[in-house]
XYZ file of C-alpha atoms in Angstrom:
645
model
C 76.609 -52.783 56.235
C 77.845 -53.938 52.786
C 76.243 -51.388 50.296
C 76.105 -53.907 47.837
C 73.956 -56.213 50.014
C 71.712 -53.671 50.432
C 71.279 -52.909 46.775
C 70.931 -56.741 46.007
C 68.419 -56.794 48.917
C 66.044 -53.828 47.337
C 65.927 -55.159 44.177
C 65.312 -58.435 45.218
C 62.122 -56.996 47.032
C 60.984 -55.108 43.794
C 60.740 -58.022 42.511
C 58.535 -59.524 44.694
C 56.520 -56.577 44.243
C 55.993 -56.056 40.769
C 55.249 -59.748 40.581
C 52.598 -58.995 43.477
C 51.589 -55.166 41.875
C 52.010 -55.900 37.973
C 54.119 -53.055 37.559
C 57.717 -52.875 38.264
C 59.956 -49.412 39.308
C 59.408 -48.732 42.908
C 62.240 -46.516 44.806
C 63.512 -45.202 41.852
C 63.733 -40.959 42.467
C 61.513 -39.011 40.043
C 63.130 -37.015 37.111
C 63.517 -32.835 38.037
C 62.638 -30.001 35.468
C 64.141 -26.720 35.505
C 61.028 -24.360 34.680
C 63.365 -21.217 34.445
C 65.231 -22.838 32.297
C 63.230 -24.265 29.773
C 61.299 -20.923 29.706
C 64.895 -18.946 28.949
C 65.596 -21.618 26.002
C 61.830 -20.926 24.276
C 62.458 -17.319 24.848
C 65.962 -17.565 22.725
C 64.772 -19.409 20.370
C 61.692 -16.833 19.689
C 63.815 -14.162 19.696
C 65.932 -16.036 16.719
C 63.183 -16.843 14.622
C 62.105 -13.298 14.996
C 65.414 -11.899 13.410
C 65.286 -14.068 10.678
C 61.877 -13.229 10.092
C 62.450 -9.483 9.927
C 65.758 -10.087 7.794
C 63.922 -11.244 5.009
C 61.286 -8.793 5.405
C 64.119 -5.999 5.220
C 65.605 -7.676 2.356
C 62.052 -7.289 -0.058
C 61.330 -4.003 1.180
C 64.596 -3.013 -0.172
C 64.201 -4.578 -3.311
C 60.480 -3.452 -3.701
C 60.442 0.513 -2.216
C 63.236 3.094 -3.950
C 61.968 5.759 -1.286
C 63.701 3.966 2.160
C 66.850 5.471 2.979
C 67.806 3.220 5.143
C 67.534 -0.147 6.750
C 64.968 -0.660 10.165
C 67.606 -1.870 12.337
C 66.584 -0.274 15.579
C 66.224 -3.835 17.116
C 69.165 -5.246 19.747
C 71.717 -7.695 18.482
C 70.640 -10.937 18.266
C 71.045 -13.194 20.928
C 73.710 -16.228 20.928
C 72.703 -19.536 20.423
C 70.815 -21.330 23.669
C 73.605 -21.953 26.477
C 74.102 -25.368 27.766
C 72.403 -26.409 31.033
C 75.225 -26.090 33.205
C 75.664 -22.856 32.497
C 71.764 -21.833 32.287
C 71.448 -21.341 36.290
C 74.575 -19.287 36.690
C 73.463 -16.974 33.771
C 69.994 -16.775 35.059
C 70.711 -13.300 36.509
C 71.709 -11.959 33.432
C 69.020 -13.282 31.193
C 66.745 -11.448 33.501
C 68.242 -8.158 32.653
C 68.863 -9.005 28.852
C 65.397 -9.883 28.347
C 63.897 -6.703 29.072
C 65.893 -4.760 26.463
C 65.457 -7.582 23.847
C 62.522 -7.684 21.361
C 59.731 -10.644 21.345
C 57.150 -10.613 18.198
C 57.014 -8.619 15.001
C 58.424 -5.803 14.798
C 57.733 -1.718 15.598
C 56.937 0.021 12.283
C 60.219 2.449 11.523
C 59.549 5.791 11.587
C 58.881 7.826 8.413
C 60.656 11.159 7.638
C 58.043 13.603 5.864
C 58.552 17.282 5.568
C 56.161 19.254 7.414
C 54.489 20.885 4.139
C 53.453 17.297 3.270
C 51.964 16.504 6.623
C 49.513 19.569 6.272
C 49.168 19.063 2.952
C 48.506 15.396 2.433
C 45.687 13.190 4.301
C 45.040 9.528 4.424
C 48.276 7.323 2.964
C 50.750 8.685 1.084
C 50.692 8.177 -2.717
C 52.279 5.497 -4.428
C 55.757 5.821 -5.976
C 56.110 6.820 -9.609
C 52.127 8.854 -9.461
C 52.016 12.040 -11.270
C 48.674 13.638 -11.729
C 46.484 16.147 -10.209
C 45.788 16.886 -6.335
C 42.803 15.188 -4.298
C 40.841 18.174 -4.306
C 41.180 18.757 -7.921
C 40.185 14.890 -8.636
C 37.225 15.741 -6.196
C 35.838 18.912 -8.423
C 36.208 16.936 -11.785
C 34.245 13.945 -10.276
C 31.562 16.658 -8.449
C 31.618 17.917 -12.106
C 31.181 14.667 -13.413
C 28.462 13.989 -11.551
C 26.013 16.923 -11.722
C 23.730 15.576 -14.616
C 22.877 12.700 -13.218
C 22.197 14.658 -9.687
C 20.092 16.731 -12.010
C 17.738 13.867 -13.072
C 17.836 12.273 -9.310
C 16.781 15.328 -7.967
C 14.277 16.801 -10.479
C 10.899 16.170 -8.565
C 9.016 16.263 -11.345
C 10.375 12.746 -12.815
C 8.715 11.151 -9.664
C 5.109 11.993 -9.874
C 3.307 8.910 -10.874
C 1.190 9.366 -13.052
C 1.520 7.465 -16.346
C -0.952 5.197 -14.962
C -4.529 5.409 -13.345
C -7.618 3.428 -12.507
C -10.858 4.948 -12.245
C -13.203 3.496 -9.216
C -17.506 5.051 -9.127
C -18.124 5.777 -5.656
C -21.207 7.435 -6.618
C -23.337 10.285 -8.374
C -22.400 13.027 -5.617
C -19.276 14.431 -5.004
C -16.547 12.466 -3.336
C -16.037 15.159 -0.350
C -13.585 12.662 1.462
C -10.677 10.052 1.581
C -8.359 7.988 3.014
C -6.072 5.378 2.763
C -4.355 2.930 5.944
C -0.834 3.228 6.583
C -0.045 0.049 5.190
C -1.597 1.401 1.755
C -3.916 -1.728 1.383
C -7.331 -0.155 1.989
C -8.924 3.083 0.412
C -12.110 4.556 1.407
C -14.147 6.907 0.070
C -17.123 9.265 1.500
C -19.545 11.663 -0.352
C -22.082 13.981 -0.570
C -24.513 11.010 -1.133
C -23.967 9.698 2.697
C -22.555 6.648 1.301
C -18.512 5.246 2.756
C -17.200 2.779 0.754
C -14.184 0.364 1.292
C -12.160 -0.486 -1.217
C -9.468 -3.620 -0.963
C -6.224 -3.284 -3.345
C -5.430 -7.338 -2.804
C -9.138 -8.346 -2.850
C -10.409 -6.551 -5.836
C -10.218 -7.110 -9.639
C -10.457 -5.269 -12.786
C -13.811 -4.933 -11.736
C -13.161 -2.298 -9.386
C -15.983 -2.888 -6.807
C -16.126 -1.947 -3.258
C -16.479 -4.915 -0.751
C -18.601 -2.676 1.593
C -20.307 0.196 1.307
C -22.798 1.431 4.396
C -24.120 4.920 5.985
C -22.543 5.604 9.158
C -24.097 8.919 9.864
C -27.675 8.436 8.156
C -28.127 11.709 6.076
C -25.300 13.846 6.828
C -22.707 14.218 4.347
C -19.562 12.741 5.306
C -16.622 15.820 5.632
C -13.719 13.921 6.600
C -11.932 10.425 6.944
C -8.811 9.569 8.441
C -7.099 6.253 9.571
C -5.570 6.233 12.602
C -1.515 5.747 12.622
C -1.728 1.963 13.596
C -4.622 1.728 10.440
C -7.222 0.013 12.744
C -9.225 2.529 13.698
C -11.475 5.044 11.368
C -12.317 8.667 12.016
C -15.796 9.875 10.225
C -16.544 13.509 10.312
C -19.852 14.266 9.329
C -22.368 17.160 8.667
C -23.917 16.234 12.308
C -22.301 17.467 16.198
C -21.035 13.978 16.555
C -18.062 11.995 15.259
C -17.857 8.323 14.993
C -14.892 5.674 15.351
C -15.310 2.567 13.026
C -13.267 -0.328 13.478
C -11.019 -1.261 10.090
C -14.127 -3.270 8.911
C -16.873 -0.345 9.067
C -18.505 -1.449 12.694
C -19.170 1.451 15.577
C -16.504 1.509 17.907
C -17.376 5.181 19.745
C -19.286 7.841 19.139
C -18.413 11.174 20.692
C -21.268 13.121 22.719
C -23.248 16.244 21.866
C -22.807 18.334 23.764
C -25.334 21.257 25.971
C -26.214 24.021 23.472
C -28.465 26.104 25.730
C -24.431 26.695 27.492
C -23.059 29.953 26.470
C -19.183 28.623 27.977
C -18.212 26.189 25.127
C -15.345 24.660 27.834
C -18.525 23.497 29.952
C -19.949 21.228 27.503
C -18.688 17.706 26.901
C -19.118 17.869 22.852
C -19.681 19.535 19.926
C -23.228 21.664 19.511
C -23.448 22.603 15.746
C -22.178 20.708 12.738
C -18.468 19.297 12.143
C -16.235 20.722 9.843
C -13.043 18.862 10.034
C -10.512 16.385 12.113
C -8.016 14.277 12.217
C -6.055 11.959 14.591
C -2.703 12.424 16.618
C 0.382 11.898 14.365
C 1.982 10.007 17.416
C -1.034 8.906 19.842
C -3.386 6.169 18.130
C -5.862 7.003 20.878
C -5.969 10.949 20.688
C -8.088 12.709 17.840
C -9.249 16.338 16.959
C -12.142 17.518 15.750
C -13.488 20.803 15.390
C -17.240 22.491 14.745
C -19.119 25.723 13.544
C -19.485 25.965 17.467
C -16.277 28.347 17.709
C -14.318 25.242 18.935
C -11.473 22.572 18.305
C -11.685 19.776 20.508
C -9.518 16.589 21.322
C -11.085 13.163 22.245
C -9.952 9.982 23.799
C -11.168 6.661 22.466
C -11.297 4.832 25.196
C -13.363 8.021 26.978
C -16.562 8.447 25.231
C -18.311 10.594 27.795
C -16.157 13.897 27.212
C -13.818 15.722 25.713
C -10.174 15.489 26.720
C -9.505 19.458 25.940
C -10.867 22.249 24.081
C -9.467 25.355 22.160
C -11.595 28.354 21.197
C -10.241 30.292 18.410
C -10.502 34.491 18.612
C -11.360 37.542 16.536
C -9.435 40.739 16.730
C -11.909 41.828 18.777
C -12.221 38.686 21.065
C -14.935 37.775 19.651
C -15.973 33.485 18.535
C -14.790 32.217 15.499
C -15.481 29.471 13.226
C -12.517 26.761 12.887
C -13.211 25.586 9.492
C -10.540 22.968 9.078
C -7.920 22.023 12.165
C -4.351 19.861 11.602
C -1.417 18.615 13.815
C 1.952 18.938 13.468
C 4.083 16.079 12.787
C 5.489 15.463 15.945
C 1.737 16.215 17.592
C 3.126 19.229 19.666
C 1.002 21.807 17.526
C -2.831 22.012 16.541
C -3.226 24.744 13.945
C -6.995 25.663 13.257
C -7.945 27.689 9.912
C -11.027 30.158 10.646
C -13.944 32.265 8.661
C -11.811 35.718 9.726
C -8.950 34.353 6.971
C -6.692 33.924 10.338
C -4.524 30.374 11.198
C -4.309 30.205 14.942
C -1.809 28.090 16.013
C -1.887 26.214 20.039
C 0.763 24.643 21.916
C -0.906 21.113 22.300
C -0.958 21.746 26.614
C -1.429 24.841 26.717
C -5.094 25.634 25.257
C -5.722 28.919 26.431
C -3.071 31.236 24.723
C -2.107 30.940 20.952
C 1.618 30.279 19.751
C 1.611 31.203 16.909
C -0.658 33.661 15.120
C -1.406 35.200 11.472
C -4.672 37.263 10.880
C -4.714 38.265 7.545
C -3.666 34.902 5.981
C -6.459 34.377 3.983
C -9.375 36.806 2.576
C -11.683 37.292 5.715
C -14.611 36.136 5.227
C -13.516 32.849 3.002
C -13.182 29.871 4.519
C -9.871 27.774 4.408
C -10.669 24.334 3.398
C -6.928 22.707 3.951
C -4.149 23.066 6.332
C -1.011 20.319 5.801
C 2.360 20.350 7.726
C 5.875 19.399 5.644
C 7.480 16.007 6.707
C 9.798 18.207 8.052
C 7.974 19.853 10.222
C 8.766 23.245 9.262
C 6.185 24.384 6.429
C 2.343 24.788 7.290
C 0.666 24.542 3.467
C -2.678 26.627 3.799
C -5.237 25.934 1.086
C -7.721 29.187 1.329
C -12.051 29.714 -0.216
C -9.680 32.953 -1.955
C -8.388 30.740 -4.827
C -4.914 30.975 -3.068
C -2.113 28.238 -1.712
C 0.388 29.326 0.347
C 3.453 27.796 2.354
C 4.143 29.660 5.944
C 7.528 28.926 7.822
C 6.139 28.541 11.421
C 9.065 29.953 13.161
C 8.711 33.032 11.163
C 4.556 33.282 11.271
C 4.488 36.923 9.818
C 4.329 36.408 5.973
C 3.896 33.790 3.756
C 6.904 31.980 2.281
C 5.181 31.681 -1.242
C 2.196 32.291 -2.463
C 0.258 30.495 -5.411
C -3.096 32.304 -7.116
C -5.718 31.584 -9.172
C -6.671 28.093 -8.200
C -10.213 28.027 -8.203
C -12.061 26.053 -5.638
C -15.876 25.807 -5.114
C -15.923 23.197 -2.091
C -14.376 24.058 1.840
C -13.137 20.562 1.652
C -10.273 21.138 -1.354
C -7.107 19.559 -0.482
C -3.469 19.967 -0.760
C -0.767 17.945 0.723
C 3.456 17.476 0.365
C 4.848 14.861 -1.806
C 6.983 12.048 -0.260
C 10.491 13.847 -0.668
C 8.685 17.338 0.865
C 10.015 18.802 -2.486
C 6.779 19.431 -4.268
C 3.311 21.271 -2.851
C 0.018 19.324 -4.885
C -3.726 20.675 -4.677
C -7.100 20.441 -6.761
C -9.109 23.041 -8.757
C -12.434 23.313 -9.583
C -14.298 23.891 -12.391
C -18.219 24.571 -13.444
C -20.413 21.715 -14.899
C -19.401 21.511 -18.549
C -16.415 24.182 -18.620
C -13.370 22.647 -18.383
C -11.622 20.043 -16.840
C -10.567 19.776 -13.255
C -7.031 20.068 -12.432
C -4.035 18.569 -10.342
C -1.567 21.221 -9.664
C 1.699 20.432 -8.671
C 4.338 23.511 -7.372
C 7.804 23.645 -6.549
C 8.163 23.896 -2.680
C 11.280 26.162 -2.945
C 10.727 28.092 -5.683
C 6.866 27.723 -5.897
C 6.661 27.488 -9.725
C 4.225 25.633 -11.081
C 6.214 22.560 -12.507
C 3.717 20.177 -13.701
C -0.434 19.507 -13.797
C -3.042 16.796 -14.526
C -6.134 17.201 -15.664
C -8.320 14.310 -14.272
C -11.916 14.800 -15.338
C -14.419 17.088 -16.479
C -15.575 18.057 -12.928
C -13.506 19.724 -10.074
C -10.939 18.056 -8.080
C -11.646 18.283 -4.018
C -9.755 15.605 -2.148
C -5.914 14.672 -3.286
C -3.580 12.360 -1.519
C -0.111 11.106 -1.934
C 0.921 8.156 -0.198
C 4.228 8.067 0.826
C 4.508 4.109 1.167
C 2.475 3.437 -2.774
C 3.961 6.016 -4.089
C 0.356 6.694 -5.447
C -1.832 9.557 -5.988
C -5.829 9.576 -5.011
C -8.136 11.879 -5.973
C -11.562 12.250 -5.672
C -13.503 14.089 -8.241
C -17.413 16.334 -7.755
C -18.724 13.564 -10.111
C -18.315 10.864 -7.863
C -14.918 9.142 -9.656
C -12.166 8.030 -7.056
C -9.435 7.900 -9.519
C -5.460 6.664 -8.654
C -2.355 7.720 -10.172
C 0.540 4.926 -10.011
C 3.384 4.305 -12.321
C 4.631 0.265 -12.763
C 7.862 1.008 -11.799
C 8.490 3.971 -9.313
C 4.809 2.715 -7.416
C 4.392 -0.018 -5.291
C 1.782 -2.492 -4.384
C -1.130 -0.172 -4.226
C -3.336 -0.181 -7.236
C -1.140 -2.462 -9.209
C -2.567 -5.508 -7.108
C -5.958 -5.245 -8.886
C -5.419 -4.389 -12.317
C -3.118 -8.004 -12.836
C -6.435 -9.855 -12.112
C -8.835 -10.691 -14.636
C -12.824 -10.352 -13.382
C -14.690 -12.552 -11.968
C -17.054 -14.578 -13.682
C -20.197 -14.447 -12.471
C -21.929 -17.860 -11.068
C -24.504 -19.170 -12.808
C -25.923 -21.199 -9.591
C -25.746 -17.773 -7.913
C -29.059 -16.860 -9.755
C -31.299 -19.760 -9.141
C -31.555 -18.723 -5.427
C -34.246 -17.054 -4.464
C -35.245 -14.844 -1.670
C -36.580 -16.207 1.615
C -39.968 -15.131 2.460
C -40.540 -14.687 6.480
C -44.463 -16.014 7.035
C -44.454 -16.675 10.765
C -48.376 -17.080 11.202
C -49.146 -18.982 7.838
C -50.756 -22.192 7.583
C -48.460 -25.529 7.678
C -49.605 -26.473 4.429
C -49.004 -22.695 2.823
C -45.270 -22.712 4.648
C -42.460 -22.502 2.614
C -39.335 -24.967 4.035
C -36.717 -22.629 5.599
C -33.079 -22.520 3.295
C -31.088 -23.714 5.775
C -27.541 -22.775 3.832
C -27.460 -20.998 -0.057
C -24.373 -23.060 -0.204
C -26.685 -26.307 0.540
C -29.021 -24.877 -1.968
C -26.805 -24.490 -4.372
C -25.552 -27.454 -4.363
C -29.084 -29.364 -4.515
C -30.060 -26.971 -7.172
C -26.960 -28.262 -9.340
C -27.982 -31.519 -9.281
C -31.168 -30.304 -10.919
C -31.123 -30.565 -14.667
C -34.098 -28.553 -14.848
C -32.926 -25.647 -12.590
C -29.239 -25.933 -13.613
C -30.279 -25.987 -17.377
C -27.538 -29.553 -17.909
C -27.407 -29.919 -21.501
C -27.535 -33.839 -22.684
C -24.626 -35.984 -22.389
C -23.628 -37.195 -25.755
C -25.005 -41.104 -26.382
C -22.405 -43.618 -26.136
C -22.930 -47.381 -27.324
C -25.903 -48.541 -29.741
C -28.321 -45.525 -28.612
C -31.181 -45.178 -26.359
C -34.163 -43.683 -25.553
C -34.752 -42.941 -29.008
C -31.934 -41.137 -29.741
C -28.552 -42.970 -32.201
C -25.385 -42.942 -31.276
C -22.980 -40.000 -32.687
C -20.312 -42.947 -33.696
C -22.250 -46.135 -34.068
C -19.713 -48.814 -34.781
C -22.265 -51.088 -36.639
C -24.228 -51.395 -39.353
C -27.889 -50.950 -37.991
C -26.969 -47.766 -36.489
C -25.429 -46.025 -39.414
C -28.564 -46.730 -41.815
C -31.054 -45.702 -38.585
C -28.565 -42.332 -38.936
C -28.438 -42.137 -42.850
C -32.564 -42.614 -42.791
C -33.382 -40.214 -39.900
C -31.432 -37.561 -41.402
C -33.087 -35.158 -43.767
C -30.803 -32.752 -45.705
C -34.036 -31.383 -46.905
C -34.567 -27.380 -45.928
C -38.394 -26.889 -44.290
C -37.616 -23.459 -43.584
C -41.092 -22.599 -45.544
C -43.603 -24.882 -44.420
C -46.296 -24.454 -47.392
C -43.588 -24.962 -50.301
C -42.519 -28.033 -48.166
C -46.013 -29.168 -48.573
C -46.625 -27.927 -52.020
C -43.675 -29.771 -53.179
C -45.277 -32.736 -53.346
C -48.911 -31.745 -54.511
C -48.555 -33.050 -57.673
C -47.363 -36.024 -57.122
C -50.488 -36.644 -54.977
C -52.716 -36.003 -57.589
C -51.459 -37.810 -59.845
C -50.782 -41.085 -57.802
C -53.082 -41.186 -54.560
C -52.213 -43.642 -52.419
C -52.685 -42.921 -48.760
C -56.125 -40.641 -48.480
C -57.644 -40.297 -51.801
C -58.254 -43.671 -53.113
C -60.168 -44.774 -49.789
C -62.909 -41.392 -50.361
C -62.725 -41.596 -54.760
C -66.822 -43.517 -54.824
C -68.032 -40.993 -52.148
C -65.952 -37.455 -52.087
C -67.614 -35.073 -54.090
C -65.562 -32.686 -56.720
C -63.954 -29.475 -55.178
C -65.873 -26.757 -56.714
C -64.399 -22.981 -56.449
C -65.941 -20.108 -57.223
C -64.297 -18.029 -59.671
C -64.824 -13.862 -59.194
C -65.407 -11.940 -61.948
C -64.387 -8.199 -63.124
C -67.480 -7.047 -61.298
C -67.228 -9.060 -58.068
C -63.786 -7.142 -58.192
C -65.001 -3.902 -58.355
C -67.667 -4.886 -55.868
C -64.451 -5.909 -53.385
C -62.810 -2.505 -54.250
C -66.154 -0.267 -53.194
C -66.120 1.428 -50.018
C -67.800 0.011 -46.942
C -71.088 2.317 -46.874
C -72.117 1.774 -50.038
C -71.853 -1.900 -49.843
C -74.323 -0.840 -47.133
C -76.862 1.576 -48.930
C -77.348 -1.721 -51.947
């Protein structure tokens, strides 16, 4: 068949097809790509623009660094340019090999020739070209030099106590035998000798300095110790009674721990305290655990949530085996150790599970016989601070239990309830001192943790100082004082929240309304018509009493317009009402009635016009008797012998 024909014939039925389809190009064979190709011509021309790249880069090192010595020309010659197609698949095999010796990317860093004195000598990148000075190490002792005044101020303690400012708050008469203050540093409360806890809001008060609630948890016993718990919810009160309480953050019961058999010789077989409390405080890391211990010979550790008995109890020894008072008890600060202070002078220290055995033990700590009031663990965890009834603070490494670190005397101290406690930065040891009624004034102490030196005191009042604490979150001191002042220490700008809240806001006025309420009296069995009507809101009664302008004592609205009820107008804006003002007013003083009458006695006489003319026919004259010398000496005679004539 004619080839030609057939051509003719295929188009000629394309035709008829894209007319039919709308799209023309059927039988025509589709275009083929050679991947390995095109993939060998990007890889040249990569491999090109890399070499000019790193050309130019050579070309401004050399211009901008003395110190090369030579050239970085470890790189393969360049490849040639991209060969034609025809001549791609036959040198497929060799591109193959080439490429694996050939370079794609930026470049490997040359290698840099140092001597091996620099290498040990040098660290970190090399210096730049052209430095002379001195060595690293020599820069590093002039800038340590440099430096050590200002570390001098940063670290000197005694430039962080804050105390340029203070606020004084009266819990009471008595003495203020306890405090505490929330984690969050918002609440303070206060116990004393006068049975009284009060609560004390930083953000609600004013410069009024009142407690929002004050109550008596524990009836007549004195309260010994208070303690928020480490979430701030919860409130421990230790009292002169066998029982502790739990209040809630607002001052309502939560638990109150059990008393416990006394008529049982085994203390262990009880399921509370027999005789009075003495101390306690809660778990460090627990918010459920507490401790409390009691002139029973015990320390004991409760469970909120158990009120029926004791979770474990620890009886502290004599020498001679014999019971011991615990007169003050503390946990570490990881809650692995309860350390108890005793009568005998000793500090027992217990492994937290193991209650039977001691860990750590010092007899002759204090004086025997004097009772240590205070026991206070470092933030570290490493110091035990021991306030002792011997006038003494001392600081005890716990690992080394023997003898005391440091030792402090002459602190006086009349109360088994005087504190001490670590500052924030555990550099500084604080405590109280007492003093006799009208001899002195009462004394913070602060001492050096390291060396022990006394480095700086306070003195707060005329009375002794018992409870002192230093919150690390505030950065404020309380103390509380033996004549009832709860007084805190803060300083504007190294203190925090705290006491500064309350002393911004001016005091309340008080409400006038507030005063016109009066008390409800309850007469259940009273006749209807003798019944008072039941206040059924003082808010509703205040308000109704405002209305009142009798009870509310409204003054009078000033008269607007032409006056009424008898009274004129301030402004009248006519005529009548400024001569009704200009008659009615009388500049006239009547400050002495009888010359104000008197004044116009002669005129009367002489011109009657109202009285005297009507009665002038009938009135008789005024006659008045005159006295003579002798009715005078008559008047001056004593009373018995007007009698006897």
């Amino acid at each position: 068949m004619d080839p030609n024909k057939i051509e003719e014939d295929t188009m000629d039925n394309d035709g008829e097809m894209a007319s039919v389809m709308g799209f023309s190009g059927f039988g025509k064979k589709a275009r083929t790509f050679d991947l390995d190709a095109i993939f060998e011509t990007t890889r040249r021309t990569a491999i090109e623009r890399s070499q000019h790249v790193l050309e130019g880069r050579q070309k401004e090192d050399g211009a901008a660094s003395s110190q090369s010595k030579k050239p970085v020309a470890h790189l393969k010659k360049p490849a040639g340019p991209a060969k034609p197609k025809k001549q791609q698949s036959k040198s497929s095999s060799d591109s193959d090999s080439d490429s694996d010796s050939e370079l794609i990317g930026p470049p490997v860093p040359p290698p840099q020739e140092e001597d091996q004195e620099d290498d040990e000598d040098m660290v970190g990148p090399p210096l730049p070209p052209g430095y002379t000075g001195s060595t690293a190490q020599e820069d590093e002792d002039d800038d340590d030099d440099d430096d050590e005044p200002g570390e001098d101020e940063d670290d000197n303690p005694v430039k962080k106590i804050p105390d340029t400012h203070e606020i004084t708050m009266q819990h009471g008469a008595k003495t203020v035998s306890a405090l505490a203050l929330d984690p969050s540093g918002a609440r303070l409360v206060t116990g004393g000798f006068d049975y009284d806890v009060r609560f004390w809001d930083f953000a609600g008060m004013d410069q009024s300095l009142q407690a929002f609630r004050s109550l008596q948890p524990c009836e007549c016993h004195s309260i010994k110790t208070l303690q928020y718990s480490i979430t701030g919810d919860m409130l421990l009160v230790v009292s002169g009674n066998a029982q502790a309480k739990i209040l809630d953050r607002d001052g309502f019961n939560v638990m109150e721990c059990p008393k416990g058999d006394q008529y049982i010789v085994d203390m262990v077989n009880t399921k509370g305290h027999t005789a009075m409390l003495n101390s306690g405080c809660w778990h460090p890391k627990i918010k459920e655990e507490f401790m409390t211990c009691s002139n029973d010979g015990t320390v004991r550790t409760w469970d909120v949530n158990n009120d029926k008995k004791h979770k474990s109890v620890f009886k502290p020894r004599t020498f001679q085996g014999k019971k011991v008072t615990p007169t003050c008890c503390a946990y570490s600060r990881d809650g692995k150790l309860i350390a108890a202070g005793c009568q005998d002078g000793s500090i027992q220290i217990w492994d937290r599970n193991l209650s039977v055995h001691t860990k750590f033990l010092c007899r002759q700590a204090h004086t025997p016989g004097s009772d240590p009031s205070c026991l206070a663990f470092s933030y570290d965890g490493t110091i035990l601070a021991s306030r002792g009834g011997d006038d003494t603070l001392k600081t005890w490494d716990i690992r080394n239990f023997k003898k005391p670190l440091n030792v402090a005397t002459g602190l006086t101290t009349y109360f088994t309830m005087t504190d001490c406690c670590f500052s924030p930065d555990d550099k500084l040891v604080l405590t109280g001192t007492s003093v006799k009624k009208n001899e002195g004034n009462g004394k913070l102490v602060f001492f050096d943790r390291a060396t022990f030196q006394k480095v700086y005191e306070v003195e707060v009042t005329n009375a002794s100082v018992v409870r002192c604490l230093w919150h690390p979150k505030l950065n404020q001191i309380m103390v509380g004082t033996a004549n009832g002042l709860a007084k805190v220490y803060y300083d504007p700008l190294k203190s925090h929240r705290g006491a500064k809240l309350c002393v911004v806001k001016s005091q309340r006025k008080e409400r006038h309304a507030e005063t016109l309420t009066q008390d409800y009296i309850i007469t259940p069995h009273a006749l209807p018509m003798f019944r008072e009507a039941r206040q059924r809101s003082t808010k509703k009664q205040l308000e109704k009493d405002r209305l009142d302008p009798m009870k509310s004592n409204k003054p009078e609205p000033p008269v607007s317009g032409p006056g009424r009820g008898g009274r004129v107008a301030a402004h009248g804006g006519t005529l009548s009402s400024y001569i009704v003002k200009s008659i009615a007013l009388d500049k006239t003083d009547d400050s002495n009635p009888r010359e104000a009458i008197l004044r116009h006695a002669k005129e009367a006489s002489e011109n009657p016009y109202w009285v005297a003319p009507a009665y002038a026919k009938t009135q008789p004259e005024t006659l008045f008797h005159e006295d003579s010398e002798e009715d005078e000496e008559a008047d001056k005679e004593p009373e018995w012998k007007k009698r006897k004539i």
